[in-house]
GROMACS .gro file of N, CA and C in nm:
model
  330
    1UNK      N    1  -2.189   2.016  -1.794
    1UNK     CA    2  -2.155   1.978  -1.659
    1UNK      C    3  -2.093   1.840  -1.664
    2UNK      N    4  -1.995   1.781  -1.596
    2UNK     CA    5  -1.924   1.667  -1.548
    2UNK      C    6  -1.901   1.648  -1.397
    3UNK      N    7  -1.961   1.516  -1.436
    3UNK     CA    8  -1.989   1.464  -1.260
    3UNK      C    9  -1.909   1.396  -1.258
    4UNK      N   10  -1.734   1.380  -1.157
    4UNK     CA   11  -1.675   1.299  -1.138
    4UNK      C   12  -1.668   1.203  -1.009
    5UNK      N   13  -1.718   1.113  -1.057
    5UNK     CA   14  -1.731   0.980  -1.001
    5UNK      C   15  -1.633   0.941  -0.883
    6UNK      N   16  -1.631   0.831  -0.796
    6UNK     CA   17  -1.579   0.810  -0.697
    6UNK      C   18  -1.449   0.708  -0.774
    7UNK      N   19  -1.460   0.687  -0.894
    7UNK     CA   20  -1.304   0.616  -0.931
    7UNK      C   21  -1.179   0.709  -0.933
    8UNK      N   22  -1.224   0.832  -0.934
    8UNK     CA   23  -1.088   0.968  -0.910
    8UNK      C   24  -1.037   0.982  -0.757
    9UNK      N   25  -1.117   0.900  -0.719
    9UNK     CA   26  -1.055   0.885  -0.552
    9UNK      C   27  -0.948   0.852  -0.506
   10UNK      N   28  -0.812   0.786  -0.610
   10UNK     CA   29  -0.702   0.724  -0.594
   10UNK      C   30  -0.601   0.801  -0.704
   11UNK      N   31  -0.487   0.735  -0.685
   11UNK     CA   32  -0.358   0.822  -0.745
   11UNK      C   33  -0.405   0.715  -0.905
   12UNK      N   34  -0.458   0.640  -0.971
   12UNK     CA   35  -0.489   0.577  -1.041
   12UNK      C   36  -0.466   0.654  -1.186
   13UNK      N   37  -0.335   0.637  -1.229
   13UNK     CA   38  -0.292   0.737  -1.325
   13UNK      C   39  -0.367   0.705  -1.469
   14UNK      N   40  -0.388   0.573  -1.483
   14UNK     CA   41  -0.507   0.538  -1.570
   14UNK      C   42  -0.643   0.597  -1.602
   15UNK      N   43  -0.684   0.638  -1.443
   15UNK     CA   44  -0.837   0.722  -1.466
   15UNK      C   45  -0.775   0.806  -1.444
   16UNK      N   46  -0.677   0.898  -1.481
   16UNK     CA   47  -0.701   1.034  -1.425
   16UNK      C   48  -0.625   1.078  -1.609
   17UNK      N   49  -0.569   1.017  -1.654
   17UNK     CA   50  -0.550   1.029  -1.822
   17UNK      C   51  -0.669   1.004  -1.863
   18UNK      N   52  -0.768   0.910  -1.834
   18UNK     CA   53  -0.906   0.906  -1.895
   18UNK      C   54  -0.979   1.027  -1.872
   19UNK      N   55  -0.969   1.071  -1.727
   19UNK     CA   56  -1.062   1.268  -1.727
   19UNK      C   57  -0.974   1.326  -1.787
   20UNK      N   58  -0.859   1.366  -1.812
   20UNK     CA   59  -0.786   1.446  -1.863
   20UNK      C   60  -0.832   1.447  -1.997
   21UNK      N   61  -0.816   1.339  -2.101
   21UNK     CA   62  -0.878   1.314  -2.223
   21UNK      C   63  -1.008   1.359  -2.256
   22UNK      N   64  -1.115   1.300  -2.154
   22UNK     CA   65  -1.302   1.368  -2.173
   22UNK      C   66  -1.306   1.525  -2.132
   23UNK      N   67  -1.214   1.542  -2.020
   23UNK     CA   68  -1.217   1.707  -2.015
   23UNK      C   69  -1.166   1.813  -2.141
   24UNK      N   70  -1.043   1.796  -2.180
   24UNK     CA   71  -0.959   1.828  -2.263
   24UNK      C   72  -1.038   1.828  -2.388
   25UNK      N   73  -1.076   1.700  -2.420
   25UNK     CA   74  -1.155   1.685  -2.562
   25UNK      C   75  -1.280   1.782  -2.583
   26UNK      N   76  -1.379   1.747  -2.443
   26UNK     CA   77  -1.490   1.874  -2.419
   26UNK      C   78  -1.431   2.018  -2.430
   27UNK      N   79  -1.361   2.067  -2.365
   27UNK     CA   80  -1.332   2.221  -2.346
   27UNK      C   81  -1.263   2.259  -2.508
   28UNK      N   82  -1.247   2.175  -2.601
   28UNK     CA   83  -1.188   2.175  -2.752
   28UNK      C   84  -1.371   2.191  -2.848
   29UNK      N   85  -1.481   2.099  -2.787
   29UNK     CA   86  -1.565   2.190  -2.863
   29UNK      C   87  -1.593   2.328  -2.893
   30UNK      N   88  -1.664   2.355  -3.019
   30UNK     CA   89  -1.644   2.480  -3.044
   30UNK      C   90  -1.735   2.564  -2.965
   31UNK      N   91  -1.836   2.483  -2.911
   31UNK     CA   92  -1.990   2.557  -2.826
   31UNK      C   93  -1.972   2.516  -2.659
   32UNK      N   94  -1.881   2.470  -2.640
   32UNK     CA   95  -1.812   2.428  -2.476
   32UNK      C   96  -1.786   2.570  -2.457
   33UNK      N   97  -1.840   2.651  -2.353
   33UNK     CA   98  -1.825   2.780  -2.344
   33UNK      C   99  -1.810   2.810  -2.165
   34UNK      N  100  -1.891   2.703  -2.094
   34UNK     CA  101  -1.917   2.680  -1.928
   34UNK      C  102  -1.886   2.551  -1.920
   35UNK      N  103  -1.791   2.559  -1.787
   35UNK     CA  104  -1.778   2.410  -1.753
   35UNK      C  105  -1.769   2.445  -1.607
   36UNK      N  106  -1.877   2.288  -1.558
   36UNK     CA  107  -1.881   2.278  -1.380
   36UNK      C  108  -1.868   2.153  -1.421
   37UNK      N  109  -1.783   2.121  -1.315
   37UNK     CA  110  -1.734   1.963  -1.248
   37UNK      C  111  -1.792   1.971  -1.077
   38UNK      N  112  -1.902   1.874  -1.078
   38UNK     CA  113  -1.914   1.816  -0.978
   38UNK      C  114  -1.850   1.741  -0.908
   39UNK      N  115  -1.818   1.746  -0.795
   39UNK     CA  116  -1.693   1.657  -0.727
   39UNK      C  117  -1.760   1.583  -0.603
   40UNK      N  118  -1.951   1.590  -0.583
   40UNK     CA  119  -2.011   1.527  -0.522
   40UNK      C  120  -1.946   1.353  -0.487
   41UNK      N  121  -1.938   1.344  -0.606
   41UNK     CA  122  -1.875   1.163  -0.484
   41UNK      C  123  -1.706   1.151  -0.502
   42UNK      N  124  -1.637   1.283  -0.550
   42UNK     CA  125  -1.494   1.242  -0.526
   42UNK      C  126  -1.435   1.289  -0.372
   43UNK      N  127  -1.377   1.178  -0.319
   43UNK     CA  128  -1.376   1.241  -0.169
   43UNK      C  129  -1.195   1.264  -0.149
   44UNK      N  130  -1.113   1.229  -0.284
   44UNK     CA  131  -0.965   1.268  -0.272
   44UNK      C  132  -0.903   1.372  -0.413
   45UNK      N  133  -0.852   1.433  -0.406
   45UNK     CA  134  -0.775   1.469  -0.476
   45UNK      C  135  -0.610   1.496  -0.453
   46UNK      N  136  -0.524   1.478  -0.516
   46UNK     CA  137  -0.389   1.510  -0.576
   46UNK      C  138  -0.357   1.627  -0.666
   47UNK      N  139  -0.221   1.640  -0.635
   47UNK     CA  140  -0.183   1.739  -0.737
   47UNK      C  141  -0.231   1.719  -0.911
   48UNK      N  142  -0.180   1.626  -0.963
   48UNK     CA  143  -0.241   1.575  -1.057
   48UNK      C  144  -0.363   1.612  -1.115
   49UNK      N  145  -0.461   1.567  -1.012
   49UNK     CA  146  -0.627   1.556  -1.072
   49UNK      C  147  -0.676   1.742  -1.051
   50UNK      N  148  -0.540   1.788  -0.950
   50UNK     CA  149  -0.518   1.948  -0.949
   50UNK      C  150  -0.496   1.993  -1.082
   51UNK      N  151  -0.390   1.936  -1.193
   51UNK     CA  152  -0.363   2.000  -1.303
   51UNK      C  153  -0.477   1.951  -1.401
   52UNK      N  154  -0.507   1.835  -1.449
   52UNK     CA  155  -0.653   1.846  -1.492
   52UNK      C  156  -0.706   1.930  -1.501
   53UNK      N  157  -0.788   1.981  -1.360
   53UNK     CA  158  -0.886   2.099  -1.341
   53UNK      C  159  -0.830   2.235  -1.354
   54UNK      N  160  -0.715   2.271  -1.328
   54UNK     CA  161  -0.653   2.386  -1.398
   54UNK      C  162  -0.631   2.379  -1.562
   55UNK      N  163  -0.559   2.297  -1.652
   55UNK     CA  164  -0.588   2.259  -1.800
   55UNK      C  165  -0.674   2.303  -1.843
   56UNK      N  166  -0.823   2.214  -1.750
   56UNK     CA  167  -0.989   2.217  -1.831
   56UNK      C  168  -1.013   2.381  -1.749
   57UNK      N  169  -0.989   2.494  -1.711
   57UNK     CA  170  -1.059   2.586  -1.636
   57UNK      C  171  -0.949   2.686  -1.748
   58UNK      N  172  -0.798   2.697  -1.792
   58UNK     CA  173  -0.742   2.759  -1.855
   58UNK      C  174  -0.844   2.756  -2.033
   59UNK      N  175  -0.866   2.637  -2.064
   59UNK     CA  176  -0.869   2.622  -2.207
   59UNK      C  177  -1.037   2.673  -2.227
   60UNK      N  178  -1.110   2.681  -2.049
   60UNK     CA  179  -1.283   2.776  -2.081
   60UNK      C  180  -1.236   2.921  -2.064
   61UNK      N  181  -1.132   2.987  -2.012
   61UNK     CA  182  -1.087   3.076  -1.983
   61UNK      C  183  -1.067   3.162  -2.093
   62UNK      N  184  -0.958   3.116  -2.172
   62UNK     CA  185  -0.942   3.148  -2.337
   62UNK      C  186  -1.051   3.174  -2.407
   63UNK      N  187  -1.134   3.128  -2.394
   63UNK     CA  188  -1.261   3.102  -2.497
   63UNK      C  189  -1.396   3.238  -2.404
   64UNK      N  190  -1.345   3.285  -2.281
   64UNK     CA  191  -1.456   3.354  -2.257
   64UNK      C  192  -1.572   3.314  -2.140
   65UNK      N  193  -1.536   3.167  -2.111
   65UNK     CA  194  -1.631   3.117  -2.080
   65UNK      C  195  -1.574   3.119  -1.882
   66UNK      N  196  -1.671   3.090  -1.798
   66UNK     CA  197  -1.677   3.041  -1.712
   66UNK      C  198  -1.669   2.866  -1.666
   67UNK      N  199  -1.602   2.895  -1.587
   67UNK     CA  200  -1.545   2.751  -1.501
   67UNK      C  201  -1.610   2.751  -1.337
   68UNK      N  202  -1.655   2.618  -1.284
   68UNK     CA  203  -1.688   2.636  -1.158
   68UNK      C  204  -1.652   2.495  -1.137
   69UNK      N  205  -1.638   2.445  -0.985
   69UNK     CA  206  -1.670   2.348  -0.881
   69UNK      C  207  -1.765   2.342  -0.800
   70UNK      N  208  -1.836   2.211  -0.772
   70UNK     CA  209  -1.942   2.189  -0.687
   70UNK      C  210  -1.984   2.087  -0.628
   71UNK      N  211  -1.982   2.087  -0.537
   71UNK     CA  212  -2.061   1.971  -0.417
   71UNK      C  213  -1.898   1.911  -0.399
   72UNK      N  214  -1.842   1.984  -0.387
   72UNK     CA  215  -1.687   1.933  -0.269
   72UNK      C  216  -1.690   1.864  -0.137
   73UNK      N  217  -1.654   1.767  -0.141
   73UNK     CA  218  -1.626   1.669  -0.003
   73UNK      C  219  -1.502   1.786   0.080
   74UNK      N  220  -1.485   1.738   0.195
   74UNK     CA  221  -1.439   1.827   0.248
   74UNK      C  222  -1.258   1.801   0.262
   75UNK      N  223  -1.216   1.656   0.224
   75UNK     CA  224  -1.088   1.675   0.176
   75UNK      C  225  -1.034   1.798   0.042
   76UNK      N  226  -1.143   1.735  -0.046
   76UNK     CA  227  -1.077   1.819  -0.178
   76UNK      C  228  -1.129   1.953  -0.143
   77UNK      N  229  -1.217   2.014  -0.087
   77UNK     CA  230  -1.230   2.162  -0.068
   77UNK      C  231  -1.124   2.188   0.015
   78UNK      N  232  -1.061   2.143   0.103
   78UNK     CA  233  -0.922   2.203   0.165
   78UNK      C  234  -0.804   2.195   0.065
   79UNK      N  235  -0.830   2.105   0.023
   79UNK     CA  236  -0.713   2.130  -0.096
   79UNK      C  237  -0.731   2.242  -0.161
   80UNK      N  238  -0.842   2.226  -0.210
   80UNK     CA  239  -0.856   2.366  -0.323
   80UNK      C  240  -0.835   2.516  -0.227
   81UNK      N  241  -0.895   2.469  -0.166
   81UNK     CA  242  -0.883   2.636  -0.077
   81UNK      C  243  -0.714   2.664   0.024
   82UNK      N  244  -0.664   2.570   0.048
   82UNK     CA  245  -0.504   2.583   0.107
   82UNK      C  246  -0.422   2.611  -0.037
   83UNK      N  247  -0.466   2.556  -0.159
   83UNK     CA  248  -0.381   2.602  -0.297
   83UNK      C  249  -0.424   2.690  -0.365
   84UNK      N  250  -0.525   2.786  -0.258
   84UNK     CA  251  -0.617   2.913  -0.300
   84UNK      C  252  -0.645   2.963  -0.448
   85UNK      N  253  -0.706   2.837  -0.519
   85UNK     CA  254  -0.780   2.812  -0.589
   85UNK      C  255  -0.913   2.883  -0.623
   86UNK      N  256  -0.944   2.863  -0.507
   86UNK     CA  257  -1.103   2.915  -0.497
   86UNK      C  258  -1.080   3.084  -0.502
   87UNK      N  259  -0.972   3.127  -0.561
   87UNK     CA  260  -0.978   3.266  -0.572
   87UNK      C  261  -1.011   3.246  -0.722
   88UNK      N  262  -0.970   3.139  -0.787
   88UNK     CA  263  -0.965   3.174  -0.954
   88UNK      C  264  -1.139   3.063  -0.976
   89UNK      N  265  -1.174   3.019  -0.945
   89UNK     CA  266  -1.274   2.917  -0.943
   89UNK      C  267  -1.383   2.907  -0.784
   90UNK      N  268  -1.512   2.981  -0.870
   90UNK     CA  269  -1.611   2.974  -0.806
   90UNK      C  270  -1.642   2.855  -0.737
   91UNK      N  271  -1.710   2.808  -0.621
   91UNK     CA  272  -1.691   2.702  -0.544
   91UNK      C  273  -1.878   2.737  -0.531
   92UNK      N  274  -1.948   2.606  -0.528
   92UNK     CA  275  -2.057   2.595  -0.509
   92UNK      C  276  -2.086   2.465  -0.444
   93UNK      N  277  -2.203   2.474  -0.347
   93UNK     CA  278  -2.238   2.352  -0.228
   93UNK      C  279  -2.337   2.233  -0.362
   94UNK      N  280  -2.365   2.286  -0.468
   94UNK     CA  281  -2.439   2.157  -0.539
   94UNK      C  282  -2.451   2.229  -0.662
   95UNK      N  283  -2.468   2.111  -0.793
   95UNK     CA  284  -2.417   2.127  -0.927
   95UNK      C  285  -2.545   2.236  -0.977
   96UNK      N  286  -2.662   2.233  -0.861
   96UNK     CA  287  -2.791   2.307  -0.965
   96UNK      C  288  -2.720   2.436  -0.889
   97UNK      N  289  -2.700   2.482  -0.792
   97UNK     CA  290  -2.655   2.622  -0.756
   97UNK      C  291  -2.525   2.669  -0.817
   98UNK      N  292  -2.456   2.591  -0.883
   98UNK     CA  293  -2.353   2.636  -0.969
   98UNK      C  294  -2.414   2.656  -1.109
   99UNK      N  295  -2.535   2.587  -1.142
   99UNK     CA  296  -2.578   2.644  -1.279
   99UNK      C  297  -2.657   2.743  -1.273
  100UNK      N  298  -2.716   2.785  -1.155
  100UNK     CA  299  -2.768   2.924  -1.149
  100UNK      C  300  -2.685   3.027  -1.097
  101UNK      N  301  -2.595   2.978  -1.008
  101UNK     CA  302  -2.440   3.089  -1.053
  101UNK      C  303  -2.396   3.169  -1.173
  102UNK      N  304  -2.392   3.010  -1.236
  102UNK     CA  305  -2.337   3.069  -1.379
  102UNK      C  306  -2.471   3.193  -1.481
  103UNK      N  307  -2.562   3.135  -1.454
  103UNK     CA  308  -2.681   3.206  -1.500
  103UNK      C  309  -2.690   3.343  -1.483
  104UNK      N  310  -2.661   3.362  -1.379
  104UNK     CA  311  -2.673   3.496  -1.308
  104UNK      C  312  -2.587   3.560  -1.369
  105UNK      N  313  -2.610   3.735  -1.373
  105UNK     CA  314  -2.544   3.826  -1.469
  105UNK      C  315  -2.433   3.850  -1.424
  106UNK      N  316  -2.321   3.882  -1.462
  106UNK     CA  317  -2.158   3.910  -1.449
  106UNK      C  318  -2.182   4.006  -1.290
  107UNK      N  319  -2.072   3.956  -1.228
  107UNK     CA  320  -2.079   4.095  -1.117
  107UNK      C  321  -2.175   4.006  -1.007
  108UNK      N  322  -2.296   3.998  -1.010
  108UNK     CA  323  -2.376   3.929  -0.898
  108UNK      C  324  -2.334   3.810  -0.787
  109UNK      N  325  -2.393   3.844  -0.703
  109UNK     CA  326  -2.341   3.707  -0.592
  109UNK      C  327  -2.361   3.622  -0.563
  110UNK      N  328  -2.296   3.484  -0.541
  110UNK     CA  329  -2.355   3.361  -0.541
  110UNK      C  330  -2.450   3.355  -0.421
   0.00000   0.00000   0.00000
């Protein structure tokens, strides 16, 4: 799980090459199989910090694994859901109900 912080709140192309790098590098382990990003204290997103999370959700994809979002402020959940996102990426109200999402057997409902 990765909790992104309230410094992704800006176009700050500096931190957003720094998640790109810790995401990217994680989803390259060989046992990185599930990934949830908490977005509890990010209250903006951009296209940008959009391709990030598509990158890190393609490279668990390949591998088999599941990808989720959780605890969305309600800017970035309109984003995600107007760039209908949330068709390819499970959306959860907090990071423990996205890990019992993921828990739960293929097919079942959040």
């Amino acid at each position: 799980m990765v909790y992104v912080g309230a410094d992704y709140d800006s176009l700050n192309d500096e931190s957003l090459r720094d998640l790109r790098t810790q995401l990217l590098s994680f989803t390259e382990l060989p046992d990185a199989e599930n990934l949830i990003i908490d977005l509890s204290n990010t209250k903006f997103i951009g296209s940008s910090f959009i391709e990030v999370l598509f990158r890190s959700w393609h490279r668990i994809k390949r591998k088999g694994g599941q990808f989720a979002l959780s605890g969305l402020q309600p800017y970035p959940a309109e984003v995600i859901r107007i760039s209908k996102l949330d068709a390819l990426w499970p959306l959860y109200p907090s990071a423990r109900e996205a890990v019992q999402g993921m828990a739960a057997p293929q097919g079942s409902t959040k």
